[in-house]
Amino acid sequence: MLQQLSLIGKDERGGITRLAASDADKEARDLVIQWMKEEALIIHIDRIGNIIAVRDGIENSKPVMTGSHIDTVVSGGMYDGCYGVLAGLEVIKTLNEFNIKTRYPIALAVFTNEEGIRYTPDMMGSLVFSGGLKAEKAMKSIGVDGSILENELKRIGYMGDLQVGALIPSSYVELHIEQGPILEIKGLNIGVVENLQGISWKEIILTGESNHAGTTPLIYRKDAGLAAAKIINYLSDLCSSVGGSQVATCGKVIFEPNVINVVPGKVKMTIDLRNSSEEGLKHAENLLHSFLEQLAEYESIDIKINQLVRLQPVQFDGTMTQIIERVNNRLGLTYLKMTSGAGHDAQMLARICPTAMIFVPSKGGISHNPNEYTSTQDIENGANVLLNTILELSNKI
Ligand SMILES: [Zn+2]
C-alpha cells in the first residue's frame, strides 16, 4: 500500500509532491478511501476535509482513534504521514481477517494539510478537528499559489458535512517515522513519545544603512549584514546557556540590496527555537531578546522582532505511554522514551483526549526528502505495536 500510494504525485527527482487539496491529494484520498471501503469501514468527511473511517465496536461509544496525514512537502518521502494512516488500515485489515471484535469502535483519521506547505497553519485539519481553529476561518486560508482552501476542497470533492465535535475519540495513538537519527544511532526498535517540543518562530528585521563598500569606513557603517552574522553566531551559545533539549536555527536570511559592493542596509531573517520545557523555551526567548537589544545599540541599527508561531510543549498521556511500553516488552522490542522534535497531528488531538505516539527509526535520520527510508522490519514492528496498543485501548473494560 505504501508503495502504491507513493506513485501518486511522484516528481522527476523521485520525491513525492502531494500538497493539500491538490489533484494529487485527491487521487491519494480516493485510493485510501477505496481501501477503507474494502474493509467495510463507514466513511465520514468533515468540513475541513478530514477523512474519518470507523469500524464498529460492540458498544456504540467514543472510538479509539489512530491516523496521520497523506499530504507531503515538496519532493518529500513515502513514509511521513502515510505510514501512520496505512498502518492503521493494516491493523483494521488484521482485525477483520481474524474476525476480532472490539468493545469500542476504532476510527482511522486522515487529517487535511498537516504539512502546511500550501496553506497555513500546518496541522490544520487536526487543529480544526480538536476545536482549536474554526473550520470557517481555516477554509478562508489563501494558498501560496493564490488559491482559497475552501474552493479547492470543494473542487476535489472533499468538503464534507461532518461537524466539528460530532466525533470525539476516547483516545488517540499515532504511529510515525522518527524523522531524526536517535533510534538508529542507539540501535533501538521503537520510540515511545512522551512529549513534543515547544516551538517559537521569530522573524527578525534588521534595518541599518546601505552604503558604498569602498568609501564607508567601518566605524561609520550601520551594517545589518554584520549584525545578522553575529546573531547566527550567537545561537550556539544561546543553546549552551539554556541547556537541556534547547536547539536554535537560523534557516533563512535575505539581504538587501544583496549586491557585492554595497553594505547591507536591511536583513530579514528567521529564528526557530525549540525546547521540550516551556520554562527553557521562555528562557531562550528572553536571552535572545536581550542579546538583540544590546546588538542594536552596539551596531547602531534598528531591530524588530515579529513572532510568527508560538506553540507550547505538549505532554502526552502517561497511561497511554505505559500501555505502549508494556506492548513493546511483550513483543520483545527494544525502545526509548523520547521527545518529538517535529510537530504532528497528535499534538492537536492531545487537546481533547489521552494521546501518545509511536516512532520507528528513519535511516540516517532523513525525512522531507526523497531518500526518506524505514526498513520493512521496522515498518512491521511499528504496525505490531500499534495493533496491540489499539487492541488494549479498544477492549478495555
Ligand atoms: Zn508527518
CSV table of C-alpha atoms and ligand atoms in Angstrom, one decimal:
chain,number,residue,atom,x,y,z
A,1,MET,CA,0.0,0.0,0.0
A,2,LEU,CA,2.8,2.4,0.9
A,3,GLN,CA,4.5,1.8,-2.5
A,4,GLN,CA,1.2,2.2,-4.4
A,5,LEU,CA,0.4,5.4,-2.6
A,6,SER,CA,3.9,6.8,-3.3
A,7,LEU,CA,3.3,6.6,-7.0
A,8,ILE,CA,0.7,9.5,-6.7
A,9,GLY,CA,2.4,12.8,-7.1
A,10,LYS,CA,5.8,11.4,-7.9
A,11,ASP,CA,8.1,14.0,-9.3
A,12,GLU,CA,11.2,13.9,-11.6
A,13,ARG,CA,13.6,13.8,-8.6
A,14,GLY,CA,11.9,10.6,-7.3
A,15,GLY,CA,10.2,12.5,-4.5
A,16,ILE,CA,6.5,12.9,-3.8
A,17,THR,CA,4.8,16.3,-4.2
A,18,ARG,CA,1.2,16.0,-2.9
A,19,LEU,CA,0.2,19.3,-1.5
A,20,ALA,CA,-3.0,19.7,0.5
A,21,ALA,CA,-6.2,19.8,-1.6
A,22,SER,CA,-4.3,19.4,-4.9
A,23,ASP,CA,-5.2,17.0,-7.7
A,24,ALA,CA,-2.5,14.6,-6.4
A,25,ASP,CA,-4.1,14.8,-2.9
A,26,LYS,CA,-7.5,14.0,-4.3
A,27,GLU,CA,-6.1,11.0,-6.1
A,28,ALA,CA,-4.4,9.7,-3.0
A,29,ARG,CA,-7.5,10.3,-0.9
A,30,ASP,CA,-9.7,8.4,-3.4
A,31,LEU,CA,-7.3,5.4,-3.3
A,32,VAL,CA,-7.2,5.3,0.5
A,33,ILE,CA,-11.0,5.6,0.7
A,34,GLN,CA,-11.3,2.7,-1.8
A,35,TRP,CA,-9.1,0.6,0.6
A,36,MET,CA,-11.1,1.7,3.6
A,37,LYS,CA,-14.3,0.7,1.9
A,38,GLU,CA,-12.9,-2.8,1.1
A,39,GLU,CA,-12.6,-3.1,4.9
A,40,ALA,CA,-16.3,-2.2,5.3
A,41,LEU,CA,-15.5,1.0,7.2
A,42,ILE,CA,-18.0,3.8,7.5
A,43,ILE,CA,-16.5,6.9,5.9
A,44,HIS,CA,-17.1,10.4,7.2
A,45,ILE,CA,-15.7,13.6,5.8
A,46,ASP,CA,-15.8,16.7,7.9
A,47,ARG,CA,-15.9,20.4,7.0
A,48,ILE,CA,-12.2,20.8,6.6
A,49,GLY,CA,-11.8,17.6,4.6
A,50,ASN,CA,-10.5,15.3,7.3
A,51,ILE,CA,-11.4,11.7,6.5
A,52,ILE,CA,-12.6,9.6,9.5
A,53,ALA,CA,-13.3,5.9,8.8
A,54,VAL,CA,-15.0,4.0,11.6
A,55,ARG,CA,-15.0,0.3,12.4
A,56,ASP,CA,-17.9,-0.5,14.7
A,57,GLY,CA,-17.4,-1.8,18.2
A,58,ILE,CA,-19.7,-4.0,20.3
A,59,GLU,CA,-20.7,-0.8,22.2
A,60,ASN,CA,-21.8,2.3,20.4
A,61,SER,CA,-19.3,4.7,22.2
A,62,LYS,CA,-16.4,7.0,21.6
A,63,PRO,CA,-13.9,5.4,19.2
A,64,VAL,CA,-10.2,4.7,19.8
A,65,MET,CA,-8.6,6.7,17.1
A,66,THR,CA,-5.4,6.4,15.1
A,67,GLY,CA,-4.3,8.1,11.9
A,68,SER,CA,-2.0,10.7,10.4
A,69,HIS,CA,-1.8,12.6,7.1
A,70,ILE,CA,-1.1,11.8,3.4
A,71,ASP,CA,-0.2,15.3,2.2
A,72,THR,CA,3.5,15.8,1.7
A,73,VAL,CA,6.1,18.6,1.5
A,74,VAL,CA,7.6,19.5,-2.0
A,75,SER,CA,9.5,16.4,-3.1
A,76,GLY,CA,9.0,14.5,0.2
A,77,GLY,CA,9.4,10.9,1.0
A,78,MET,CA,6.9,8.0,1.0
A,79,TYR,CA,6.7,7.3,4.8
A,80,ASP,CA,6.0,10.6,6.5
A,81,GLY,CA,2.3,10.5,7.5
A,82,CYS,CA,1.3,7.8,5.0
A,83,TYR,CA,2.9,5.2,7.3
A,84,GLY,CA,0.6,6.1,10.2
A,85,VAL,CA,-2.5,6.0,8.0
A,86,LEU,CA,-1.7,2.8,6.2
A,87,ALA,CA,-0.5,1.0,9.4
A,88,GLY,CA,-3.9,1.9,10.9
A,89,LEU,CA,-5.6,0.4,7.9
A,90,GLU,CA,-3.4,-2.7,8.2
A,91,VAL,CA,-4.4,-3.0,11.9
A,92,ILE,CA,-8.1,-2.9,10.8
A,93,LYS,CA,-7.4,-5.4,8.0
A,94,THR,CA,-5.9,-7.8,10.5
A,95,LEU,CA,-8.8,-7.5,12.9
A,96,ASN,CA,-11.2,-8.2,10.0
A,97,GLU,CA,-9.1,-11.1,8.8
A,98,PHE,CA,-9.2,-12.8,12.2
A,99,ASN,CA,-12.7,-11.7,12.8
A,100,ILE,CA,-11.8,-9.9,16.1
A,101,LYS,CA,-14.5,-7.7,17.6
A,102,THR,CA,-13.6,-4.9,19.9
A,103,ARG,CA,-15.7,-3.4,22.6
A,104,TYR,CA,-15.1,0.2,21.4
A,105,PRO,CA,-15.2,1.4,17.8
A,106,ILE,CA,-11.9,2.1,16.0
A,107,ALA,CA,-11.6,5.2,13.9
A,108,LEU,CA,-8.9,5.9,11.3
A,109,ALA,CA,-8.2,9.5,10.5
A,110,VAL,CA,-6.6,11.2,7.6
A,111,PHE,CA,-6.0,14.8,8.5
A,112,THR,CA,-6.0,17.6,6.0
A,113,ASN,CA,-3.0,19.8,5.4
A,114,GLU,CA,-0.6,18.6,8.1
A,115,GLU,CA,2.5,19.9,6.3
A,116,GLY,CA,1.2,23.4,5.9
A,117,ILE,CA,3.2,23.9,2.7
A,118,ARG,CA,0.3,25.2,0.6
A,119,TYR,CA,-1.9,26.7,3.3
A,120,THR,CA,-1.1,27.9,6.8
A,121,PRO,CA,-1.2,26.9,9.6
A,122,ASP,CA,0.3,23.4,9.4
A,123,MET,CA,-1.5,20.6,11.3
A,124,MET,CA,-4.6,22.5,10.2
A,125,GLY,CA,-7.0,19.5,9.9
A,126,SER,CA,-6.2,18.2,13.3
A,127,LEU,CA,-6.3,21.6,14.9
A,128,VAL,CA,-9.8,22.2,13.5
A,129,PHE,CA,-10.9,18.7,14.5
A,130,SER,CA,-9.7,19.4,18.1
A,131,GLY,CA,-11.6,22.7,18.2
A,132,GLY,CA,-8.5,25.0,18.2
A,133,LEU,CA,-9.5,26.8,15.0
A,134,LYS,CA,-12.9,27.3,13.4
A,135,ALA,CA,-13.4,25.4,10.2
A,136,GLU,CA,-14.9,28.5,8.5
A,137,LYS,CA,-11.8,30.5,9.3
A,138,ALA,CA,-9.3,27.8,8.2
A,139,MET,CA,-11.2,27.4,4.9
A,140,LYS,CA,-10.5,31.0,4.1
A,141,SER,CA,-6.8,30.3,4.1
A,142,ILE,CA,-5.1,31.6,1.0
A,143,GLY,CA,-2.5,29.3,-0.5
A,144,VAL,CA,1.0,30.1,-1.7
A,145,ASP,CA,-0.5,29.8,-5.2
A,146,GLY,CA,-3.3,32.3,-4.5
A,147,SER,CA,-5.9,29.6,-4.2
A,148,ILE,CA,-8.5,29.5,-1.4
A,149,LEU,CA,-8.7,26.3,0.6
A,150,GLU,CA,-12.5,26.3,0.6
A,151,ASN,CA,-12.7,26.4,-3.2
A,152,GLU,CA,-10.0,23.7,-3.6
A,153,LEU,CA,-11.7,21.4,-1.1
A,154,LYS,CA,-15.0,21.8,-3.0
A,155,ARG,CA,-13.2,21.3,-6.3
A,156,ILE,CA,-11.6,18.0,-5.3
A,157,GLY,CA,-14.9,16.9,-3.6
A,158,TYR,CA,-13.6,16.8,0.0
A,159,MET,CA,-15.6,19.5,1.8
A,160,GLY,CA,-17.8,17.1,3.9
A,161,ASP,CA,-20.7,17.7,6.2
A,162,LEU,CA,-19.5,16.1,9.5
A,163,GLN,CA,-19.4,19.0,12.0
A,164,VAL,CA,-16.5,19.6,14.4
A,165,GLY,CA,-17.1,17.9,17.7
A,166,ALA,CA,-19.6,15.4,16.3
A,167,LEU,CA,-17.0,12.6,16.7
A,168,ILE,CA,-14.7,12.8,19.7
A,169,PRO,CA,-12.3,9.9,20.3
A,170,SER,CA,-11.8,8.3,23.7
A,171,SER,CA,-8.0,8.2,22.9
A,172,TYR,CA,-5.6,8.8,20.0
A,173,VAL,CA,-2.4,7.0,19.2
A,174,GLU,CA,-0.3,8.0,16.1
A,175,LEU,CA,2.4,5.9,14.5
A,176,HIS,CA,5.1,7.9,12.6
A,177,ILE,CA,8.6,7.7,11.4
A,178,GLU,CA,11.1,9.4,13.8
A,179,GLN,CA,12.4,11.9,11.2
A,180,GLY,CA,15.6,12.1,13.3
A,181,PRO,CA,18.6,9.9,13.8
A,182,ILE,CA,18.3,8.9,17.5
A,183,LEU,CA,16.7,5.4,17.3
A,184,GLU,CA,19.1,4.4,14.5
A,185,ILE,CA,22.2,5.6,16.4
A,186,LYS,CA,21.1,3.8,19.6
A,187,GLY,CA,20.1,0.7,17.6
A,188,LEU,CA,16.6,0.6,19.1
A,189,ASN,CA,13.3,-0.6,17.5
A,190,ILE,CA,10.7,1.8,18.8
A,191,GLY,CA,10.4,5.3,20.2
A,192,VAL,CA,7.7,5.8,22.9
A,193,VAL,CA,7.0,9.5,22.5
A,194,GLU,CA,6.3,11.2,25.9
A,195,ASN,CA,6.2,14.8,24.8
A,196,LEU,CA,6.7,17.2,21.9
A,197,GLN,CA,9.0,20.2,21.8
A,198,GLY,CA,7.5,23.7,22.1
A,199,ILE,CA,8.3,25.9,19.1
A,200,SER,CA,9.0,29.6,18.8
A,201,TRP,CA,9.4,31.1,15.3
A,202,LYS,CA,10.6,34.6,15.0
A,203,GLU,CA,11.2,36.9,12.1
A,204,ILE,CA,13.9,39.4,12.8
A,205,ILE,CA,14.1,42.6,10.7
A,206,LEU,CA,17.4,44.5,10.9
A,207,THR,CA,17.5,48.0,9.5
A,208,GLY,CA,20.8,49.7,9.1
A,209,GLU,CA,22.0,51.8,6.2
A,210,SER,CA,23.2,50.6,2.8
A,211,ASN,CA,26.3,52.4,1.7
A,212,HIS,CA,29.4,52.2,-0.6
A,213,ALA,CA,31.6,49.2,0.3
A,214,GLY,CA,34.7,51.1,-0.6
A,215,THR,CA,34.2,54.6,0.7
A,216,THR,CA,32.4,54.0,4.0
A,217,PRO,CA,34.9,53.4,6.9
A,218,LEU,CA,33.9,50.6,9.3
A,219,ILE,CA,33.2,52.9,12.2
A,220,TYR,CA,30.6,54.8,10.2
A,221,ARG,CA,28.7,51.8,9.0
A,222,LYS,CA,25.3,50.6,10.0
A,223,ASP,CA,25.9,47.1,8.7
A,224,ALA,CA,22.7,45.0,9.0
A,225,GLY,CA,24.6,42.0,7.4
A,226,LEU,CA,27.3,42.0,10.0
A,227,ALA,CA,24.6,42.1,12.8
A,228,ALA,CA,22.8,39.2,11.2
A,229,ALA,CA,26.1,37.2,11.2
A,230,LYS,CA,26.6,38.0,14.9
A,231,ILE,CA,23.0,36.7,15.6
A,232,ILE,CA,23.6,33.4,13.8
A,233,ASN,CA,26.9,33.0,15.6
A,234,TYR,CA,25.2,33.7,19.0
A,235,LEU,CA,22.7,30.9,18.6
A,236,SER,CA,25.0,28.1,19.6
A,237,ASP,CA,26.0,30.0,22.8
A,238,LEU,CA,22.3,30.5,23.5
A,239,CYS,CA,21.7,26.8,23.3
A,240,SER,CA,24.6,26.0,25.7
A,241,SER,CA,23.4,28.6,28.2
A,242,VAL,CA,19.8,27.3,28.2
A,243,GLY,CA,21.0,23.6,28.1
A,244,GLY,CA,18.6,20.7,28.2
A,245,SER,CA,16.9,20.0,24.8
A,246,GLN,CA,17.3,23.6,23.5
A,247,VAL,CA,18.0,23.9,19.8
A,248,ALA,CA,18.1,27.1,17.7
A,249,THR,CA,18.3,27.5,14.0
A,250,CYS,CA,18.6,30.4,11.5
A,251,GLY,CA,17.2,28.9,8.3
A,252,LYS,CA,16.5,31.9,6.2
A,253,VAL,CA,18.4,35.2,5.6
A,254,ILE,CA,17.6,37.8,3.0
A,255,PHE,CA,20.0,40.7,2.5
A,256,GLU,CA,19.0,44.0,0.8
A,257,PRO,CA,20.1,45.2,-1.6
A,258,ASN,CA,22.1,41.9,-1.8
A,259,VAL,CA,24.9,43.1,-4.1
A,260,ILE,CA,28.7,42.6,-3.9
A,261,ASN,CA,29.8,46.2,-3.3
A,262,VAL,CA,27.1,47.6,-1.0
A,263,VAL,CA,27.0,47.4,2.8
A,264,PRO,CA,23.6,45.6,3.5
A,265,GLY,CA,21.1,48.1,4.7
A,266,LYS,CA,18.4,45.6,5.6
A,267,VAL,CA,18.2,42.0,6.6
A,268,LYS,CA,15.2,39.8,7.1
A,269,MET,CA,16.0,36.6,8.9
A,270,THR,CA,14.1,33.8,10.8
A,271,ILE,CA,14.9,32.0,14.0
A,272,ASP,CA,13.5,28.7,15.1
A,273,LEU,CA,13.8,27.9,18.8
A,274,ARG,CA,12.6,24.6,20.3
A,275,ASN,CA,12.6,23.1,23.7
A,276,SER,CA,10.6,20.3,25.4
A,277,SER,CA,10.3,22.5,28.5
A,278,GLU,CA,8.2,25.7,28.5
A,279,GLU,CA,10.4,27.2,31.1
A,280,GLY,CA,13.5,26.5,29.0
A,281,LEU,CA,11.9,27.9,25.8
A,282,LYS,CA,10.9,31.1,27.6
A,283,HIS,CA,14.4,31.4,29.0
A,284,ALA,CA,15.8,31.1,25.4
A,285,GLU,CA,13.4,33.7,24.1
A,286,ASN,CA,14.4,36.1,26.9
A,287,LEU,CA,18.2,35.6,26.3
A,288,LEU,CA,17.7,36.2,22.5
A,289,HIS,CA,15.7,39.4,23.1
A,290,SER,CA,18.3,40.9,25.4
A,291,PHE,CA,21.1,39.9,23.0
A,292,LEU,CA,19.2,41.6,20.2
A,293,GLU,CA,18.7,44.8,22.3
A,294,GLN,CA,22.4,45.1,23.0
A,295,LEU,CA,23.4,44.3,19.5
A,296,ALA,CA,21.1,47.0,18.1
A,297,GLU,CA,22.8,49.6,20.3
A,298,TYR,CA,26.3,48.4,19.5
A,299,GLU,CA,25.8,48.2,15.8
A,300,SER,CA,23.7,51.4,15.6
A,301,ILE,CA,20.9,49.6,13.8
A,302,ASP,CA,17.2,49.0,14.4
A,303,ILE,CA,16.0,45.5,15.2
A,304,LYS,CA,12.3,44.5,15.0
A,305,ILE,CA,11.1,41.1,16.1
A,306,ASN,CA,7.9,39.5,14.8
A,307,GLN,CA,6.5,36.4,16.5
A,308,LEU,CA,5.4,34.1,13.7
A,309,VAL,CA,4.5,30.9,15.6
A,310,ARG,CA,4.4,30.1,19.3
A,311,LEU,CA,3.5,26.6,20.4
A,312,GLN,CA,3.9,25.3,24.0
A,313,PRO,CA,5.5,21.9,24.5
A,314,VAL,CA,2.9,19.1,24.6
A,315,GLN,CA,3.0,16.4,27.3
A,316,PHE,CA,1.4,13.1,26.2
A,317,ASP,CA,-0.7,10.9,28.4
A,318,GLY,CA,1.3,8.8,31.0
A,319,THR,CA,-1.2,5.9,31.0
A,320,MET,CA,-1.0,5.8,27.2
A,321,THR,CA,2.8,5.7,27.1
A,322,GLN,CA,2.8,3.0,29.8
A,323,ILE,CA,0.5,0.8,27.6
A,324,ILE,CA,2.9,1.3,24.6
A,325,GLU,CA,5.9,0.4,26.8
A,326,ARG,CA,4.1,-2.8,28.0
A,327,VAL,CA,3.3,-3.8,24.4
A,328,ASN,CA,6.9,-3.3,23.5
A,329,ASN,CA,8.0,-5.5,26.4
A,330,ARG,CA,5.5,-8.2,25.4
A,331,LEU,CA,6.7,-8.2,21.8
A,332,GLY,CA,10.3,-8.3,22.8
A,333,LEU,CA,11.1,-5.0,21.1
A,334,THR,CA,13.7,-2.5,22.4
A,335,TYR,CA,12.5,1.1,22.9
A,336,LEU,CA,13.4,4.5,24.1
A,337,LYS,CA,11.1,7.1,25.8
A,338,MET,CA,11.7,10.2,23.8
A,339,THR,CA,10.7,13.7,22.8
A,340,SER,CA,9.5,14.5,19.3
A,341,GLY,CA,11.4,17.3,17.6
A,342,ALA,CA,8.8,17.7,14.9
A,343,GLY,CA,5.1,18.7,15.0
A,344,HIS,CA,2.5,16.1,14.5
A,345,ASP,CA,-1.3,15.8,14.3
A,346,ALA,CA,-1.1,14.0,17.7
A,347,GLN,CA,-0.2,17.3,19.5
A,348,MET,CA,-3.6,18.8,18.4
A,349,LEU,CA,-5.5,15.6,19.4
A,350,ALA,CA,-3.9,15.9,22.9
A,351,ARG,CA,-6.2,18.9,23.5
A,352,ILE,CA,-9.3,16.6,23.5
A,353,CYS,CA,-8.3,13.1,24.6
A,354,PRO,CA,-5.5,11.0,26.1
A,355,THR,CA,-2.8,10.8,23.3
A,356,ALA,CA,0.5,9.3,22.6
A,357,MET,CA,2.8,8.5,19.7
A,358,ILE,CA,4.9,5.6,18.5
A,359,PHE,CA,8.1,6.2,16.4
A,360,VAL,CA,10.1,3.8,14.2
A,361,PRO,CA,13.7,4.5,13.0
A,362,SER,CA,14.4,6.7,10.0
A,363,LYS,CA,17.5,5.7,8.1
A,364,GLY,CA,20.2,8.4,8.5
A,365,GLY,CA,17.5,10.5,10.3
A,366,ILE,CA,16.5,11.8,6.8
A,367,SER,CA,12.9,12.9,6.1
A,368,HIS,CA,11.1,15.5,3.9
A,369,ASN,CA,13.4,14.2,1.3
A,370,PRO,CA,13.0,11.5,-1.5
A,371,ASN,CA,15.7,9.4,0.4
A,372,GLU,CA,13.4,9.0,3.4
A,373,TYR,CA,13.6,5.3,4.3
A,374,THR,CA,12.5,2.9,7.0
A,375,SER,CA,13.2,-0.8,6.7
A,376,THR,CA,10.4,-3.4,6.2
A,377,GLN,CA,11.3,-4.9,9.5
A,378,ASP,CA,10.9,-1.6,11.3
A,379,ILE,CA,7.6,-0.9,9.4
A,380,GLU,CA,6.3,-4.3,10.6
A,381,ASN,CA,7.5,-3.7,14.2
A,382,GLY,CA,5.7,-0.4,14.5
A,383,ALA,CA,2.5,-1.8,13.0
A,384,ASN,CA,2.5,-4.6,15.5
A,385,VAL,CA,3.0,-2.2,18.4
A,386,LEU,CA,0.1,-0.1,17.0
A,387,LEU,CA,-2.1,-3.2,16.6
A,388,ASN,CA,-1.5,-4.4,20.2
A,389,THR,CA,-1.9,-0.9,21.6
A,390,ILE,CA,-5.2,-0.4,19.8
A,391,LEU,CA,-6.4,-3.8,20.9
A,392,GLU,CA,-5.7,-2.9,24.5
A,393,LEU,CA,-7.4,0.5,24.3
A,394,SER,CA,-10.5,-0.7,22.4
A,395,ASN,CA,-11.0,-3.8,24.6
A,396,LYS,CA,-10.6,-2.1,27.9
A,397,ILE,CA,-13.4,-2.7,30.3
B,1,ZN,ZN,4.2,13.7,9.3
